[in-house]
Coordinates of C-alpha atoms and ligand atoms in Angstrom, one line a residue:
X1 CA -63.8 -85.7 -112.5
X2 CA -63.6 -83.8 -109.2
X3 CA -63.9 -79.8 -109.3
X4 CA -63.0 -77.6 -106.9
X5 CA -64.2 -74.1 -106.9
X6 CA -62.4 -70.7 -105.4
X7 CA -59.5 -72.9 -106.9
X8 CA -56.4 -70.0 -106.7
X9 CA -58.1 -68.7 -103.2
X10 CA -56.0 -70.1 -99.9
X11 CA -57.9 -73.1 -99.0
X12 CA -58.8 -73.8 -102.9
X13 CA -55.1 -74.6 -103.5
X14 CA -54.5 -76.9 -100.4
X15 CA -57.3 -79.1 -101.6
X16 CA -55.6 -79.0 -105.1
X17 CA -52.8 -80.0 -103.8
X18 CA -54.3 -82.5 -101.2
X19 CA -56.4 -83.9 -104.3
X20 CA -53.1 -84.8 -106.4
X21 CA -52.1 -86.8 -103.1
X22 CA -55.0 -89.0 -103.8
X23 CA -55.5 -88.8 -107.8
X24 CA -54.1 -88.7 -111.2
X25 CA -54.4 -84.7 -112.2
X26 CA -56.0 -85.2 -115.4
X27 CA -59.4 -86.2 -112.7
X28 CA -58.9 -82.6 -111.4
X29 CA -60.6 -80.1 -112.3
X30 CA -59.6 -76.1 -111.1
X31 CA -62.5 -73.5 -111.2
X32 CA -61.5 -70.2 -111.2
X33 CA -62.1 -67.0 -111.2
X34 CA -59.3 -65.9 -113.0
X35 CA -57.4 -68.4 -115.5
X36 CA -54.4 -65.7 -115.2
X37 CA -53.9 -66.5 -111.7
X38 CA -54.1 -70.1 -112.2
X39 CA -50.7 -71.0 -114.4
X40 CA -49.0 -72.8 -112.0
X41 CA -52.0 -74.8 -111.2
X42 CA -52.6 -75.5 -115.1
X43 CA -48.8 -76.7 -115.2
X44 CA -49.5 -79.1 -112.0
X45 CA -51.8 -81.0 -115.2
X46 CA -54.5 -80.0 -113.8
X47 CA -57.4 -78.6 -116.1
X48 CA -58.2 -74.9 -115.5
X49 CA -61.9 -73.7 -116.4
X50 CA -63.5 -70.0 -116.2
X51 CA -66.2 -70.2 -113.5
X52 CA -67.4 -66.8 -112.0
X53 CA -69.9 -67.6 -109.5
X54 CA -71.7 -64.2 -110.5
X55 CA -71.3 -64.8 -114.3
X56 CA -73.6 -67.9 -114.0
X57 CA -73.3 -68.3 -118.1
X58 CA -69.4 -69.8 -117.1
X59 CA -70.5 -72.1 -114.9
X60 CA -72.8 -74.4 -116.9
X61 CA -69.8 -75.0 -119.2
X62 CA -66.9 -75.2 -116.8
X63 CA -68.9 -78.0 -115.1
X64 CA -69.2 -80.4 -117.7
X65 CA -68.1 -84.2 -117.1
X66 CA -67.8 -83.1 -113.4
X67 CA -69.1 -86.0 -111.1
X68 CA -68.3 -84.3 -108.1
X69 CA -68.0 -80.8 -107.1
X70 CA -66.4 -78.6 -103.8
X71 CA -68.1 -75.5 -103.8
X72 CA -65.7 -73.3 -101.5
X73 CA -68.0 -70.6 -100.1
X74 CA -67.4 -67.4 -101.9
X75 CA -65.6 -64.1 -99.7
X76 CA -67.6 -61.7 -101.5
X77 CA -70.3 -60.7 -98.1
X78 CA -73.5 -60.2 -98.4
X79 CA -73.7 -61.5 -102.1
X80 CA -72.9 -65.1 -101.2
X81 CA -76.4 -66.4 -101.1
X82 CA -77.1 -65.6 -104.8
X83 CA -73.7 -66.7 -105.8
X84 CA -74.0 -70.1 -104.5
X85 CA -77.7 -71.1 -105.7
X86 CA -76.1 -69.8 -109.3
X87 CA -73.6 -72.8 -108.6
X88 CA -75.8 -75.1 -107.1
X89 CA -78.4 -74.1 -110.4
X90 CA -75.5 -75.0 -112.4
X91 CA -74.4 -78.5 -110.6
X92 CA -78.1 -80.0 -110.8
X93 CA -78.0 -78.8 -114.7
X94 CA -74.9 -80.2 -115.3
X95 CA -75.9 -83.5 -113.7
X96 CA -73.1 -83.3 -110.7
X97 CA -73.3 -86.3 -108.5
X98 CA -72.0 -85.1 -105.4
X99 CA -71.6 -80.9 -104.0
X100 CA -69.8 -80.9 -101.0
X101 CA -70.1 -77.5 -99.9
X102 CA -68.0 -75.9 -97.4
X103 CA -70.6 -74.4 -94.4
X104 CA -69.6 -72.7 -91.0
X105 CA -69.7 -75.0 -87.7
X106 CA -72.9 -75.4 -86.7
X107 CA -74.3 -73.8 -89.2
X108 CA -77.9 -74.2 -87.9
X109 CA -77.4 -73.1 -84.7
X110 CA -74.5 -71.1 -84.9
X111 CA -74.5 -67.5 -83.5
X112 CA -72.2 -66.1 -85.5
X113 CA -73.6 -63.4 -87.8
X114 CA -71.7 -64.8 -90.7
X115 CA -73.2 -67.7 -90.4
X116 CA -76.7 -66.8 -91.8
X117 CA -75.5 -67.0 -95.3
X118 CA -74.1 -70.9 -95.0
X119 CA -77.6 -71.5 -93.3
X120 CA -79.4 -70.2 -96.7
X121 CA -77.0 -72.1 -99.1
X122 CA -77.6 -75.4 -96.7
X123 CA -81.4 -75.0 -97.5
X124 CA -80.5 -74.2 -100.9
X125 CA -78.7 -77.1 -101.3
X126 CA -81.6 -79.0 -99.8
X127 CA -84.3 -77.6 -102.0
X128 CA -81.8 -78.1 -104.7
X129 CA -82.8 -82.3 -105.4
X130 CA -78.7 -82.8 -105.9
X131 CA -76.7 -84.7 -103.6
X132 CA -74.8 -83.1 -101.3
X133 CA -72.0 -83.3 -98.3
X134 CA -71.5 -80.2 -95.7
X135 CA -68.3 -79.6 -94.5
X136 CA -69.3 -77.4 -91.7
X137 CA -65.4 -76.0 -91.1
X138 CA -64.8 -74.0 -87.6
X139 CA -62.2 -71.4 -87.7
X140 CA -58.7 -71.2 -89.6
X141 CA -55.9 -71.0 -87.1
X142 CA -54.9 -68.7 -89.7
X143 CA -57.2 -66.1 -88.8
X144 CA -55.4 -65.5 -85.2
X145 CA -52.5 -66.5 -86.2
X146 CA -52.8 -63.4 -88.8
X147 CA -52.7 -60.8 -85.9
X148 CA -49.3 -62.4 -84.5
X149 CA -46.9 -59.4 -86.0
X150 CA -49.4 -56.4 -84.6
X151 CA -49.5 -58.3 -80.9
X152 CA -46.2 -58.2 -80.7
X153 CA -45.6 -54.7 -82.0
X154 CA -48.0 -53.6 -79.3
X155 CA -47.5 -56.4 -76.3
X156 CA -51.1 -57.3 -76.9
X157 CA -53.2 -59.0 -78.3
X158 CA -57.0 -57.6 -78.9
X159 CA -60.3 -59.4 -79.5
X160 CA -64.0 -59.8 -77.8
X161 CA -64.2 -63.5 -77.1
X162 CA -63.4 -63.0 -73.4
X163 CA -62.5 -66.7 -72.3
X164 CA -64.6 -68.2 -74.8
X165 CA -62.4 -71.7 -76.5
X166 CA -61.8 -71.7 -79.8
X167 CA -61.3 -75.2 -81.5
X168 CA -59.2 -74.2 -84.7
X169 CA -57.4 -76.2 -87.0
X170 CA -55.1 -75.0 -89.9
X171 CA -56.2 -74.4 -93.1
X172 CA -54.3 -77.4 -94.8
X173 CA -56.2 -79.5 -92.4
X174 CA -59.8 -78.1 -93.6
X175 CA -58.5 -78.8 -97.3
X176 CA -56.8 -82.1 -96.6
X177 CA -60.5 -83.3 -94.8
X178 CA -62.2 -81.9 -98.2
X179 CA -59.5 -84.4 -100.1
X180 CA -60.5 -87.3 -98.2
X181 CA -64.5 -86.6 -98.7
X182 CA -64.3 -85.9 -102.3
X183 CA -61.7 -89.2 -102.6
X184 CA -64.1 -91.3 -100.6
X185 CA -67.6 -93.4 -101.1
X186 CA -70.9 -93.1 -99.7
X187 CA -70.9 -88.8 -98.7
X188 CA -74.1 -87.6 -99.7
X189 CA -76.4 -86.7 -97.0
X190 CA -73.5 -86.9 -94.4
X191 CA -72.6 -83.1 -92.0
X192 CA -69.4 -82.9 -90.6
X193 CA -68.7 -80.4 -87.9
X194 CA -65.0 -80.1 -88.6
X195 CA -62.8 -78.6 -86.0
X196 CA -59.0 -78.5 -84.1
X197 CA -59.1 -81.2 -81.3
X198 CA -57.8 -79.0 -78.9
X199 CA -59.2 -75.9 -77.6
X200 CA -57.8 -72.4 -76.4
X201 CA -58.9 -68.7 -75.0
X202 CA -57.4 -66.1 -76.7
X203 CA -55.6 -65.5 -72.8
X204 CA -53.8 -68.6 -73.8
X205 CA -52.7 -67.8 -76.9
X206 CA -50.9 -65.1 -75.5
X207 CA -49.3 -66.7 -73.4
X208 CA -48.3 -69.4 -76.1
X209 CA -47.3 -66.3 -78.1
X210 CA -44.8 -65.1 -75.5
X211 CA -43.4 -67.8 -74.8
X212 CA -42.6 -68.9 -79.2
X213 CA -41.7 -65.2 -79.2
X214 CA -39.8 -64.3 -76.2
X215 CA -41.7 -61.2 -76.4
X216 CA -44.5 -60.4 -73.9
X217 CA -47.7 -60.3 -75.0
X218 CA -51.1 -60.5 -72.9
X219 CA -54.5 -60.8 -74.5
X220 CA -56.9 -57.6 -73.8
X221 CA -60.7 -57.7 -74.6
X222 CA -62.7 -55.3 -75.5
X223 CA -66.2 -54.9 -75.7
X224 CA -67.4 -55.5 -79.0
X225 CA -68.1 -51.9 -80.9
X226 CA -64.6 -51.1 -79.6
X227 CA -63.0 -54.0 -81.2
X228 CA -64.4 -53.2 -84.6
X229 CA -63.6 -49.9 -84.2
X230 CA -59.9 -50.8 -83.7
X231 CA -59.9 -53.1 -86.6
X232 CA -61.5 -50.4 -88.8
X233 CA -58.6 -48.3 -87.8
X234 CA -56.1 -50.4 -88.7
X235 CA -57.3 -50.3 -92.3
X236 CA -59.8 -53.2 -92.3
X237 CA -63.4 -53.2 -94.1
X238 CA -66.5 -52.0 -93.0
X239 CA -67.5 -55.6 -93.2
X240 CA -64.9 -57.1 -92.7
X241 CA -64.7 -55.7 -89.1
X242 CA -68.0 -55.4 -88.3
X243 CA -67.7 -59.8 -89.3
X244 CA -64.4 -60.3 -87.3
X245 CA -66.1 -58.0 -84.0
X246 CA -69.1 -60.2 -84.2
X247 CA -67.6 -63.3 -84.3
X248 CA -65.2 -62.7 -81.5
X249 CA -68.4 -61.8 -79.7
X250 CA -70.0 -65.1 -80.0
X251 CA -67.1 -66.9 -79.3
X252 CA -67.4 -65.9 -76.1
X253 CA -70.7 -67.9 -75.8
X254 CA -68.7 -70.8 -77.6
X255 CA -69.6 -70.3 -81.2
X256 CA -66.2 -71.7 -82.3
X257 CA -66.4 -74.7 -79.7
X258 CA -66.5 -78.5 -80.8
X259 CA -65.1 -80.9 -79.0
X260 CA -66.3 -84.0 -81.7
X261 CA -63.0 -84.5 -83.2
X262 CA -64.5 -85.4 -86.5
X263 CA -61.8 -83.7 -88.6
X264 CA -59.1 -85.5 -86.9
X265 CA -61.7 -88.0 -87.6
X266 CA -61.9 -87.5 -91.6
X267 CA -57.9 -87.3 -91.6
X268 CA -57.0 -90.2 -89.7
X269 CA -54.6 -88.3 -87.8
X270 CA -54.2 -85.4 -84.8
X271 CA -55.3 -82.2 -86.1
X272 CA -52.3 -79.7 -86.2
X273 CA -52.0 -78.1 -83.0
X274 CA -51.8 -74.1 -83.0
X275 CA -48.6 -74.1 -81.5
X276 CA -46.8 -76.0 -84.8
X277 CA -48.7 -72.7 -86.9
X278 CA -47.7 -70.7 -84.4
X279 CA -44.0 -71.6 -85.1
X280 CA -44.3 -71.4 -88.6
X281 CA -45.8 -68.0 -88.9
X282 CA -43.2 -66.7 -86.6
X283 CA -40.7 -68.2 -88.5
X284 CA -41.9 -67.0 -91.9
X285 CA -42.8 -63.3 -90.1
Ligands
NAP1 N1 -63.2 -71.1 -91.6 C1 -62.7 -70.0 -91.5 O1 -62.0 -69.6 -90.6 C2 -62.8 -69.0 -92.7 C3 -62.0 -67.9 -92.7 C4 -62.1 -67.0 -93.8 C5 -63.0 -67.3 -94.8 N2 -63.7 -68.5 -94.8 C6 -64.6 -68.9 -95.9 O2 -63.9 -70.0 -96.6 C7 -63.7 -69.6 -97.9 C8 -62.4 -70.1 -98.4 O3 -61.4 -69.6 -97.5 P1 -60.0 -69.0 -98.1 O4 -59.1 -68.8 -97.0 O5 -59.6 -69.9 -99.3 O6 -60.5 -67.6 -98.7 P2 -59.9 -66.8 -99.9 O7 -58.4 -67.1 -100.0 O8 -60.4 -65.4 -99.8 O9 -60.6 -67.5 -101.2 C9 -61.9 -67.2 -101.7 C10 -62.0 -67.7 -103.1 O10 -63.3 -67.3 -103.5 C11 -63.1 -66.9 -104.9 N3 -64.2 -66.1 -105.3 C12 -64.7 -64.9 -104.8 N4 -65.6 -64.4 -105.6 C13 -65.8 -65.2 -106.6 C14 -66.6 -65.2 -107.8 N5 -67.4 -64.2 -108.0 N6 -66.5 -66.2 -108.6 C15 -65.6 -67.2 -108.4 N7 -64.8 -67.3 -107.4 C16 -64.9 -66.3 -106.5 C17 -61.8 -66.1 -104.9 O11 -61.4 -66.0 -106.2 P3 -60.0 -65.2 -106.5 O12 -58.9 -66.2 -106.3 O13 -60.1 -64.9 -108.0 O14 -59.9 -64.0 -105.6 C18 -61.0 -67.1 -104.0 O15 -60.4 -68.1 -104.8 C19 -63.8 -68.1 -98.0 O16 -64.2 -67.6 -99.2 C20 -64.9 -67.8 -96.9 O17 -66.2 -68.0 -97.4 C21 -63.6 -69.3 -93.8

């Protein structure tokens, strides 16, 4: 049986649904924080088990008769570390054949502050004696894409990554990529650097955003405290700014770069190109 962890988050349901592409539900297994959020995944057939990464006493249970698991990297900053090795404890307990784990681009050299916590659970995983597959995942299109509605409100669109390229991919590509690894033979030991094969500055998005929209928009950067302090105004987290600032920053120096094409790789297929998530957002608003 397969398990896939942070199962009712975003990404957690693509693979779900990416999984049942390849097999029967009854070999899927949905780990979750919260069973009450995950009916509609329970009526897919799929079995739904109680696994709170910082209630490790769930996770020894919810993982038996896995064979292989997806740990999908928690959202909860700054406690991730702990969190993981509680799942990785768990996985080599439990006898898991195969964690694929999903890690940040470059993880070991990567300059993005956020990073330093995927670089601990790699060398946890590699303490850890059980096997294990990274799926070192570059940015969500999604994460942009997110800011679309407030750029055009405003006729701009803010950020720090100056003309730094970033090589996204949408988030149903990331998931579909984690299908294919969990599905296939022969992962353990293997790093993928998984990102979009094409490339653009946030200058470029704007542009791509005018013309979708009709509506001009031009990008603006700002140095990085000023950035974060305009995310922080619009409502955002402490962290959560001080995370999106910094990693604007060190795209500029090309933190959110790759040019390997592995995912398109992994899905035997073109990557999805912002524009076509582009279209959809603006269609959906
Ligand atoms: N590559 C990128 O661009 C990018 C962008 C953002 C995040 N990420 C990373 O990728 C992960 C997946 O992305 P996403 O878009 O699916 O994020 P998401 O929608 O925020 O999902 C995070 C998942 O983690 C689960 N979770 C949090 N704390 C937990 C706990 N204590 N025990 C068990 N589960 C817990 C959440 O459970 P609930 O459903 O109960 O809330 C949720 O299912 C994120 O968590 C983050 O580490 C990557």
């Amino acid at each position: 049986m397969i398990a896939i962890t942070g199962a009712t988050g975003q990404l957690g349901r693509l693979v779900i649904t990416a999984l049942l592409e390849h097999v029967q539900a009854d070999q899927v297994v949905a780990l979750v924080r919260d069973p009450l959020k995950a009916e509609d995944i329970a009526e897919r057939g799929v079995d739904v088990r109680h696994a709170d990464y910082s209630q490790p006493s769930t996770l020894g249970t919810a993982l038996v008769g896995v064979e292989k698991l997806l740990l999908i990297s928690s959202n909860e900053l700054g406690q991730r570390v702990e969190q993981h090795q509680a799942v990785i404890d768990a996985a080599k307990a439990a006898g898991v054949k195969l964690v694929a784990y999903t890690s940040v681009l470059h993880a070991d050299t990567s300059a993005l502050g956020l990073a330093e916590e995927h670089r601990q659970t790699e060398h946890a995983l590699q303490n850890s004696g059980v096997p294990y597959v990274l799926l070192r995942n570059g940015w969500y299109h999604e994460n942009y894409l997110a800011g679309v509605g407030s750029a055009l409100a405003h006729h701009a669109l803010l950020g720090s990554a100056e003309d730094g390229r970033i090589s996204s991919a949408s988030r149903a590509d990331y998931a579909e990529a984690a299908a294919v690894v969990l599905t296939g033979s022969d992962q353990a030991g293997k790093v993928y650097e998984l990102a979009g094969d094409d490339s653009y500055s946030l200058s470029e998005l704007a542009a791509l955003i005018t013309r979708q929209s009709g509506t001009h928009v031009a990008y603006q950067n700002l140095p990085e405290a000023e950035y974060r302090k305009v995310l922080l105004d619009i409502g955002l987290p402490e962290p959560v700014a001080e995370l999106l600032a910094d990693s604007d920053s060190a795209a500029a120096k090309g933190a959110l770069f790759d040019d390997g094409k592995q995912l398109s790789g992994l899905l035997g297929r073109p990557t999805t190109p912002v524009a076509v998530s582009l279209q959809q957002a603006l269609a959906t608003g």
